[in-house]
């Protein structure tokens, strides 16, 4: 079995892009996999402490509702296995400031700001610690995270070279292109948690009527043909991607079915499919909401399983790097 690890930030509500582009894949590949709500990563930018706690639980519940089964995979909240901070420190002494400054995500978030936290620069080292602590072989991520996984590989190789073969060198696995869901109001930008576009973002827990309203108001074009052409018809192409994700049907089939029926009929079909697609998740989520004690217990169990794996790695890392054994 291949050991997989991936993480998602508890900043803002889960949207359809996260669900269709990442979480569904996690659910399909959950055996022998470890999935993590990365609350420590969410602290790298300004945030509300009370909201972070609530958001971390809520995201974990959404992941369970989406189909991650704590009997089949390890699902936990990052900070509940604190040894990751210890490995981050050790890797900080392997990483260079220069390579961290070159990370695109850091450059994007840093630019135009008067001051950013040291944590923002260190974000990819914490991510490397996540990945390396659990002996990860494959990291399912979106395209935007490939650079961070490459850095993780470099750090693991450098560590092994300096201290002897200790860490597993992982690789990124990226979903096929087309899996990117775009903003309904600006179909050239990705649907995103951190960009304020409430009408352009479908949240997985949006009421059906709200989902329908947003899809009907989606930006399209002045043509009338339903055709997949991201260059000239980004809005319609995005709706086709949504329909494909929601129904599991290939885009050419959908083009053939809706080509000439008009945008109104097409949008109504997309709305209905997306509502149906998200219905089981809403249902499962509300069941979990009624069982807060059970959620706490499942998360504690997940953290204990993750910690058992982590302790083995950190013991080897401490010995290799010349730290005294803990008595
Ligand atoms: P932000 O919007 O703040 O950049 P995010 O929505 O990308 O955050 P993350 O927690 O960074 O959320 O990522 C969780 C997973 O969801 C990642 O694997 C990411 O690639 C995926 N993802 C995020 N947005 C989309 C999208 N629009 N389409 C497909 N996948 C997406
Ligand atoms: N940086 C990632 C989230 C993340 C992650 C990880 C992904 C944190 N730790 C470890 C894969 C493996 C993001 O923004 N999507």
GROMACS .gro file of C-alpha atoms and ligand atoms in nm:
model
  373
    1UNK     CA    1   0.000   0.000   0.000
    2UNK     CA    2   0.112   0.355  -0.073
    3UNK     CA    3   0.113   0.592   0.223
    4UNK     CA    4  -0.062   0.918   0.130
    5UNK     CA    5  -0.085   1.240   0.328
    6UNK     CA    6  -0.263   1.564   0.251
    7UNK     CA    7  -0.390   1.867   0.436
    8UNK     CA    8  -0.652   2.138   0.412
    9UNK     CA    9  -0.661   2.474   0.590
   10UNK     CA   10  -0.950   2.558   0.824
   11UNK     CA   11  -0.979   2.912   0.693
   12UNK     CA   12  -1.327   2.989   0.566
   13UNK     CA   13  -1.596   2.745   0.458
   14UNK     CA   14  -1.534   2.447   0.232
   15UNK     CA   15  -1.642   2.531  -0.123
   16UNK     CA   16  -1.731   2.324  -0.424
   17UNK     CA   17  -1.377   2.362  -0.564
   18UNK     CA   18  -1.222   2.207  -0.252
   19UNK     CA   19  -1.482   1.931  -0.254
   20UNK     CA   20  -1.478   1.839  -0.623
   21UNK     CA   21  -1.108   1.913  -0.677
   22UNK     CA   22  -0.952   1.764  -0.366
   23UNK     CA   23  -1.175   1.608  -0.103
   24UNK     CA   24  -1.353   1.367  -0.340
   25UNK     CA   25  -1.015   1.232  -0.442
   26UNK     CA   26  -0.915   1.188  -0.082
   27UNK     CA   27  -1.234   0.988  -0.023
   28UNK     CA   28  -1.158   0.765  -0.322
   29UNK     CA   29  -0.801   0.702  -0.200
   30UNK     CA   30  -0.856   0.680   0.171
   31UNK     CA   31  -0.712   0.341   0.263
   32UNK     CA   32  -0.369   0.375   0.425
   33UNK     CA   33  -0.400   0.753   0.391
   34UNK     CA   34  -0.362   1.030   0.644
   35UNK     CA   35  -0.565   1.352   0.614
   36UNK     CA   36  -0.515   1.653   0.829
   37UNK     CA   37  -0.694   1.978   0.913
   38UNK     CA   38  -0.393   2.211   0.919
   39UNK     CA   39  -0.483   2.462   1.190
   40UNK     CA   40  -0.117   2.559   1.250
   41UNK     CA   41  -0.095   2.670   0.887
   42UNK     CA   42  -0.406   2.886   0.932
   43UNK     CA   43  -0.219   3.085   1.201
   44UNK     CA   44   0.034   3.222   0.951
   45UNK     CA   45  -0.204   3.504   0.856
   46UNK     CA   46  -0.417   3.721   1.092
   47UNK     CA   47  -0.711   3.521   1.236
   48UNK     CA   48  -0.964   3.504   1.521
   49UNK     CA   49  -0.874   3.245   1.790
   50UNK     CA   50  -1.235   3.149   1.866
   51UNK     CA   51  -1.315   3.115   1.498
   52UNK     CA   52  -1.012   2.893   1.438
   53UNK     CA   53  -1.124   2.643   1.699
   54UNK     CA   54  -1.477   2.628   1.559
   55UNK     CA   55  -1.357   2.615   1.198
   56UNK     CA   56  -1.115   2.329   1.266
   57UNK     CA   57  -1.391   2.112   1.412
   58UNK     CA   58  -1.634   2.211   1.142
   59UNK     CA   59  -1.391   2.124   0.865
   60UNK     CA   60  -1.312   1.789   1.025
   61UNK     CA   61  -1.688   1.721   1.041
   62UNK     CA   62  -1.727   1.818   0.677
   63UNK     CA   63  -1.449   1.577   0.582
   64UNK     CA   64  -1.624   1.299   0.772
   65UNK     CA   65  -1.956   1.395   0.613
   66UNK     CA   66  -1.791   1.387   0.271
   67UNK     CA   67  -1.702   1.024   0.329
   68UNK     CA   68  -1.364   1.007   0.503
   69UNK     CA   69  -1.416   0.711   0.732
   70UNK     CA   70  -1.204   0.719   1.051
   71UNK     CA   71  -1.204   0.336   1.040
   72UNK     CA   72  -1.030   0.337   0.700
   73UNK     CA   73  -0.800   0.640   0.714
   74UNK     CA   74  -0.637   0.857   0.977
   75UNK     CA   75  -0.818   1.189   1.007
   76UNK     CA   76  -0.688   1.440   1.261
   77UNK     CA   77  -0.627   1.804   1.346
   78UNK     CA   78  -0.262   1.906   1.297
   79UNK     CA   79  -0.201   2.079   1.633
   80UNK     CA   80  -0.333   1.779   1.826
   81UNK     CA   81  -0.007   1.602   1.732
   82UNK     CA   82   0.237   1.867   1.858
   83UNK     CA   83   0.553   1.679   1.759
   84UNK     CA   84   0.512   1.832   1.412
   85UNK     CA   85   0.641   2.159   1.560
   86UNK     CA   86   0.955   1.980   1.679
   87UNK     CA   87   1.027   1.840   1.333
   88UNK     CA   88   0.957   2.184   1.185
   89UNK     CA   89   1.232   2.330   1.403
   90UNK     CA   90   1.480   2.062   1.301
   91UNK     CA   91   1.394   2.113   0.932
   92UNK     CA   92   1.426   2.490   0.979
   93UNK     CA   93   1.791   2.423   1.042
   94UNK     CA   94   1.815   2.233   0.712
   95UNK     CA   95   1.616   2.478   0.496
   96UNK     CA   96   1.765   2.808   0.381
   97UNK     CA   97   1.603   3.150   0.398
   98UNK     CA   98   1.683   3.194   0.028
   99UNK     CA   99   1.481   2.894  -0.085
  100UNK     CA  100   1.186   2.991   0.133
  101UNK     CA  101   1.186   3.343  -0.008
  102UNK     CA  102   1.166   3.196  -0.359
  103UNK     CA  103   0.834   3.017  -0.293
  104UNK     CA  104   0.565   3.161  -0.520
  105UNK     CA  105   0.294   3.144  -0.254
  106UNK     CA  106   0.511   3.343  -0.012
  107UNK     CA  107   0.594   3.601  -0.277
  108UNK     CA  108   0.222   3.638  -0.363
  109UNK     CA  109   0.109   3.676  -0.002
  110UNK     CA  110   0.405   3.893   0.101
  111UNK     CA  111   0.380   4.143  -0.181
  112UNK     CA  112   0.205   4.466  -0.095
  113UNK     CA  113   0.205   4.390   0.281
  114UNK     CA  114   0.384   4.612   0.525
  115UNK     CA  115   0.478   4.320   0.745
  116UNK     CA  116   0.404   3.946   0.747
  117UNK     CA  117   0.465   3.684   1.017
  118UNK     CA  118   0.782   3.473   1.019
  119UNK     CA  119   0.533   3.184   1.012
  120UNK     CA  120   0.427   3.283   0.661
  121UNK     CA  121   0.784   3.243   0.537
  122UNK     CA  122   0.812   2.918   0.728
  123UNK     CA  123   0.477   2.781   0.600
  124UNK     CA  124   0.640   2.533   0.357
  125UNK     CA  125   0.874   2.395   0.625
  126UNK     CA  126   0.575   2.316   0.847
  127UNK     CA  127   0.416   2.151   0.543
  128UNK     CA  128   0.736   1.951   0.485
  129UNK     CA  129   0.726   1.841   0.850
  130UNK     CA  130   0.364   1.724   0.802
  131UNK     CA  131   0.462   1.516   0.504
  132UNK     CA  132   0.793   1.375   0.636
  133UNK     CA  133   0.672   1.299   0.988
  134UNK     CA  134   0.432   1.036   0.858
  135UNK     CA  135   0.662   0.856   0.615
  136UNK     CA  136   0.452   0.982   0.324
  137UNK     CA  137   0.514   0.843  -0.026
  138UNK     CA  138   0.245   1.035  -0.218
  139UNK     CA  139   0.100   1.379  -0.158
  140UNK     CA  140  -0.227   1.445  -0.345
  141UNK     CA  141  -0.238   1.823  -0.397
  142UNK     CA  142  -0.352   2.090  -0.637
  143UNK     CA  143  -0.109   2.239  -0.888
  144UNK     CA  144  -0.042   2.541  -0.662
  145UNK     CA  145   0.121   2.314  -0.402
  146UNK     CA  146   0.366   2.130  -0.628
  147UNK     CA  147   0.644   2.375  -0.549
  148UNK     CA  148   0.601   2.309  -0.176
  149UNK     CA  149   0.620   1.933  -0.228
  150UNK     CA  150   0.934   1.979  -0.440
  151UNK     CA  151   1.088   2.175  -0.152
  152UNK     CA  152   0.988   1.892   0.084
  153UNK     CA  153   1.173   1.646  -0.141
  154UNK     CA  154   1.482   1.870  -0.143
  155UNK     CA  155   1.478   1.897   0.236
  156UNK     CA  156   1.439   1.520   0.280
  157UNK     CA  157   1.724   1.448   0.038
  158UNK     CA  158   1.947   1.710   0.204
  159UNK     CA  159   1.860   1.576   0.550
  160UNK     CA  160   1.938   1.216   0.449
  161UNK     CA  161   2.264   1.324   0.291
  162UNK     CA  162   2.372   1.514   0.601
  163UNK     CA  163   2.244   1.281   0.874
  164UNK     CA  164   2.210   0.940   0.709
  165UNK     CA  165   1.908   0.776   0.548
  166UNK     CA  166   1.619   0.867   0.779
  167UNK     CA  167   1.331   1.030   0.590
  168UNK     CA  168   1.112   0.891   0.310
  169UNK     CA  169   1.135   1.112  -0.002
  170UNK     CA  170   0.775   1.180  -0.116
  171UNK     CA  171   0.626   1.282  -0.449
  172UNK     CA  172   0.328   1.499  -0.542
  173UNK     CA  173   0.031   1.356  -0.732
  174UNK     CA  174  -0.183   1.613  -0.910
  175UNK     CA  175  -0.536   1.558  -1.046
  176UNK     CA  176  -0.594   1.579  -1.422
  177UNK     CA  177  -0.630   1.930  -1.563
  178UNK     CA  178  -0.983   2.055  -1.581
  179UNK     CA  179  -1.037   1.969  -1.217
  180UNK     CA  180  -0.999   2.340  -1.129
  181UNK     CA  181  -1.336   2.493  -1.049
  182UNK     CA  182  -1.360   2.866  -1.125
  183UNK     CA  183  -1.544   3.152  -0.959
  184UNK     CA  184  -1.899   3.184  -1.099
  185UNK     CA  185  -1.871   3.563  -1.119
  186UNK     CA  186  -1.516   3.566  -1.256
  187UNK     CA  187  -1.459   3.240  -1.443
  188UNK     CA  188  -1.095   3.322  -1.509
  189UNK     CA  189  -1.012   3.305  -1.135
  190UNK     CA  190  -1.028   2.988  -0.924
  191UNK     CA  191  -1.311   2.946  -0.676
  192UNK     CA  192  -1.141   3.031  -0.350
  193UNK     CA  193  -1.195   3.058   0.024
  194UNK     CA  194  -0.979   3.360   0.074
  195UNK     CA  195  -1.114   3.578  -0.207
  196UNK     CA  196  -1.431   3.763  -0.112
  197UNK     CA  197  -1.676   3.662  -0.384
  198UNK     CA  198  -1.988   3.531  -0.208
  199UNK     CA  199  -2.195   3.517  -0.529
  200UNK     CA  200  -1.917   3.342  -0.719
  201UNK     CA  201  -1.845   3.075  -0.458
  202UNK     CA  202  -2.067   2.776  -0.387
  203UNK     CA  203  -2.019   2.662  -0.029
  204UNK     CA  204  -2.082   2.293   0.025
  205UNK     CA  205  -2.336   2.372   0.298
  206UNK     CA  206  -2.525   2.639   0.100
  207UNK     CA  207  -2.903   2.587   0.100
  208UNK     CA  208  -3.032   2.437  -0.230
  209UNK     CA  209  -3.217   2.762  -0.316
  210UNK     CA  210  -2.898   2.961  -0.271
  211UNK     CA  211  -2.698   2.723  -0.490
  212UNK     CA  212  -2.961   2.750  -0.764
  213UNK     CA  213  -2.961   3.129  -0.742
  214UNK     CA  214  -2.583   3.152  -0.771
  215UNK     CA  215  -2.568   2.917  -1.069
  216UNK     CA  216  -2.849   3.100  -1.250
  217UNK     CA  217  -2.661   3.427  -1.197
  218UNK     CA  218  -2.328   3.282  -1.318
  219UNK     CA  219  -2.144   3.496  -1.574
  220UNK     CA  220  -2.155   3.344  -1.925
  221UNK     CA  221  -2.129   3.508  -2.270
  222UNK     CA  222  -2.351   3.652  -2.542
  223UNK     CA  223  -2.334   3.340  -2.760
  224UNK     CA  224  -2.598   3.063  -2.725
  225UNK     CA  225  -2.406   2.738  -2.777
  226UNK     CA  226  -2.300   2.520  -2.487
  227UNK     CA  227  -1.943   2.422  -2.575
  228UNK     CA  228  -1.625   2.356  -2.374
  229UNK     CA  229  -1.378   2.629  -2.472
  230UNK     CA  230  -1.199   2.779  -2.175
  231UNK     CA  231  -1.038   3.049  -2.386
  232UNK     CA  232  -1.350   3.197  -2.548
  233UNK     CA  233  -1.623   3.064  -2.319
  234UNK     CA  234  -1.477   3.047  -1.967
  235UNK     CA  235  -1.816   3.078  -1.791
  236UNK     CA  236  -1.989   2.801  -1.987
  237UNK     CA  237  -1.678   2.582  -1.966
  238UNK     CA  238  -1.677   2.620  -1.589
  239UNK     CA  239  -2.045   2.523  -1.569
  240UNK     CA  240  -1.966   2.218  -1.785
  241UNK     CA  241  -1.684   2.127  -1.542
  242UNK     CA  242  -1.926   2.163  -1.251
  243UNK     CA  243  -2.184   1.944  -1.422
  244UNK     CA  244  -1.918   1.685  -1.504
  245UNK     CA  245  -1.794   1.683  -1.142
  246UNK     CA  246  -2.148   1.659  -1.005
  247UNK     CA  247  -2.270   1.383  -1.237
  248UNK     CA  248  -1.946   1.195  -1.308
  249UNK     CA  249  -2.027   1.221  -1.681
  250UNK     CA  250  -1.764   1.313  -1.945
  251UNK     CA  251  -1.775   1.668  -2.081
  252UNK     CA  252  -1.827   1.566  -2.450
  253UNK     CA  253  -2.148   1.381  -2.353
  254UNK     CA  254  -2.273   1.688  -2.171
  255UNK     CA  255  -2.186   1.916  -2.463
  256UNK     CA  256  -2.383   1.689  -2.696
  257UNK     CA  257  -2.685   1.688  -2.467
  258UNK     CA  258  -2.700   2.063  -2.395
  259UNK     CA  259  -2.541   2.220  -2.706
  260UNK     CA  260  -2.851   2.384  -2.848
  261UNK     CA  261  -3.110   2.393  -2.570
  262UNK     CA  262  -3.019   2.745  -2.453
  263UNK     CA  263  -2.833   2.868  -2.147
  264UNK     CA  264  -3.143   2.880  -1.925
  265UNK     CA  265  -3.215   2.507  -1.957
  266UNK     CA  266  -2.845   2.428  -1.919
  267UNK     CA  267  -2.805   2.634  -1.602
  268UNK     CA  268  -3.117   2.473  -1.452
  269UNK     CA  269  -2.965   2.128  -1.518
  270UNK     CA  270  -2.634   2.231  -1.360
  271UNK     CA  271  -2.810   2.371  -1.054
  272UNK     CA  272  -3.016   2.056  -1.006
  273UNK     CA  273  -2.710   1.831  -1.044
  274UNK     CA  274  -2.501   2.033  -0.798
  275UNK     CA  275  -2.783   2.037  -0.541
  276UNK     CA  276  -2.817   1.656  -0.571
  277UNK     CA  277  -2.440   1.613  -0.554
  278UNK     CA  278  -2.413   1.801  -0.226
  279UNK     CA  279  -2.733   1.665  -0.064
  280UNK     CA  280  -2.574   1.357   0.103
  281UNK     CA  281  -2.297   1.571   0.248
  282UNK     CA  282  -2.547   1.816   0.401
  283UNK     CA  283  -2.741   1.526   0.547
  284UNK     CA  284  -2.436   1.356   0.700
  285UNK     CA  285  -2.311   1.687   0.836
  286UNK     CA  286  -2.633   1.755   1.023
  287UNK     CA  287  -2.618   1.407   1.178
  288UNK     CA  288  -2.266   1.482   1.306
  289UNK     CA  289  -2.377   1.820   1.440
  290UNK     CA  290  -2.606   1.633   1.677
  291UNK     CA  291  -2.315   1.427   1.811
  292UNK     CA  292  -2.044   1.669   1.928
  293UNK     CA  293  -1.907   1.418   2.182
  294UNK     CA  294  -1.861   1.156   1.913
  295UNK     CA  295  -1.675   1.404   1.691
  296UNK     CA  296  -1.438   1.489   1.979
  297UNK     CA  297  -1.380   1.119   2.039
  298UNK     CA  298  -1.311   1.044   1.671
  299UNK     CA  299  -1.062   1.332   1.650
  300UNK     CA  300  -0.882   1.217   1.965
  301UNK     CA  301  -0.861   0.867   1.817
  302UNK     CA  302  -0.726   1.006   1.488
  303UNK     CA  303  -0.464   1.213   1.670
  304UNK     CA  304  -0.354   0.909   1.875
  305UNK     CA  305  -0.306   0.702   1.558
  306UNK     CA  306  -0.113   0.984   1.389
  307UNK     CA  307   0.098   1.039   1.700
  308UNK     CA  308   0.202   0.672   1.711
  309UNK     CA  309   0.344   0.701   1.356
  310UNK     CA  310   0.500   1.041   1.429
  311UNK     CA  311   0.682   0.922   1.741
  312UNK     CA  312   0.869   0.655   1.544
  313UNK     CA  313   0.995   0.913   1.294
  314UNK     CA  314   1.094   1.174   1.551
  315UNK     CA  315   1.286   0.917   1.757
  316UNK     CA  316   1.497   0.833   1.449
  317UNK     CA  317   1.535   1.202   1.359
  318UNK     CA  318   1.649   1.296   1.711
  319UNK     CA  319   1.908   1.019   1.714
  320UNK     CA  320   2.033   1.106   1.365
  321UNK     CA  321   2.067   1.477   1.441
  322UNK     CA  322   2.252   1.436   1.770
  323UNK     CA  323   1.976   1.520   2.017
  324UNK     CA  324   1.969   1.328   2.344
  325UNK     CA  325   1.704   1.059   2.370
  326UNK     CA  326   1.402   1.162   2.581
  327UNK     CA  327   1.420   0.976   2.908
  328LIG     P1  328  -0.750   2.956  -0.076
  328LIG     O1  329  -0.872   2.979  -0.156
  328LIG     O2  330  -0.743   3.035   0.050
  328LIG     O3  331  -0.625   2.955  -0.158
  328LIG     P2  332  -0.813   2.693  -0.101
  328LIG     O4  333  -0.959   2.706  -0.126
  328LIG     O5  334  -0.719   2.672  -0.214
  328LIG     O6  335  -0.764   2.814  -0.017
  328LIG     P3  336  -0.674   2.497   0.060
  328LIG     O7  337  -0.704   2.459   0.199
  328LIG     O8  338  -0.550   2.573   0.032
  328LIG     O9  339  -0.800   2.575   0.003
  328LIG    O10  340  -0.673   2.370  -0.033
  328LIG     C1  341  -0.747   2.253  -0.016
  328LIG     C2  342  -0.747   2.173  -0.145
  328LIG    O11  343  -0.848   2.221  -0.234
  328LIG     C3  344  -0.615   2.180  -0.224
  328LIG    O12  345  -0.580   2.051  -0.268
  328LIG     C4  346  -0.648   2.270  -0.342
  328LIG    O13  347  -0.570   2.241  -0.456
  328LIG     C5  348  -0.796   2.237  -0.365
  328LIG     N1  349  -0.867   2.346  -0.433
  328LIG     C6  350  -0.881   2.472  -0.386
  328LIG     N2  351  -0.952   2.549  -0.471
  328LIG     C7  352  -0.985   2.469  -0.576
  328LIG     C8  353  -1.059   2.490  -0.698
  328LIG     N3  354  -1.113   2.606  -0.727
  328LIG     N4  355  -1.074   2.386  -0.782
  328LIG     C9  356  -1.020   2.266  -0.752
  328LIG     N5  357  -0.950   2.239  -0.640
  328LIG    C10  358  -0.931   2.339  -0.553
  329LIG     N1  359  -0.045   2.406   0.191
  329LIG     C1  360  -0.156   2.317   0.158
  329LIG     C2  361  -0.215   2.255   0.281
  329LIG     C3  362  -0.120   2.159   0.347
  329LIG     C4  363  -0.077   2.034   0.294
  329LIG     C5  364   0.011   1.977   0.392
  329LIG     C6  365  -0.103   1.965   0.175
  329LIG     C7  366  -0.059   2.174   0.468
  329LIG     N2  367   0.020   2.065   0.496
  329LIG     C8  368   0.075   1.855   0.370
  329LIG     C9  369  -0.038   1.843   0.155
  329LIG    C10  370   0.048   1.789   0.252
  329LIG    C11  371  -0.260   2.400   0.082
  329LIG     O1  372  -0.260   2.519   0.091
  329LIG     N3  373  -0.349   2.335   0.013
   0.00000   0.00000   0.00000
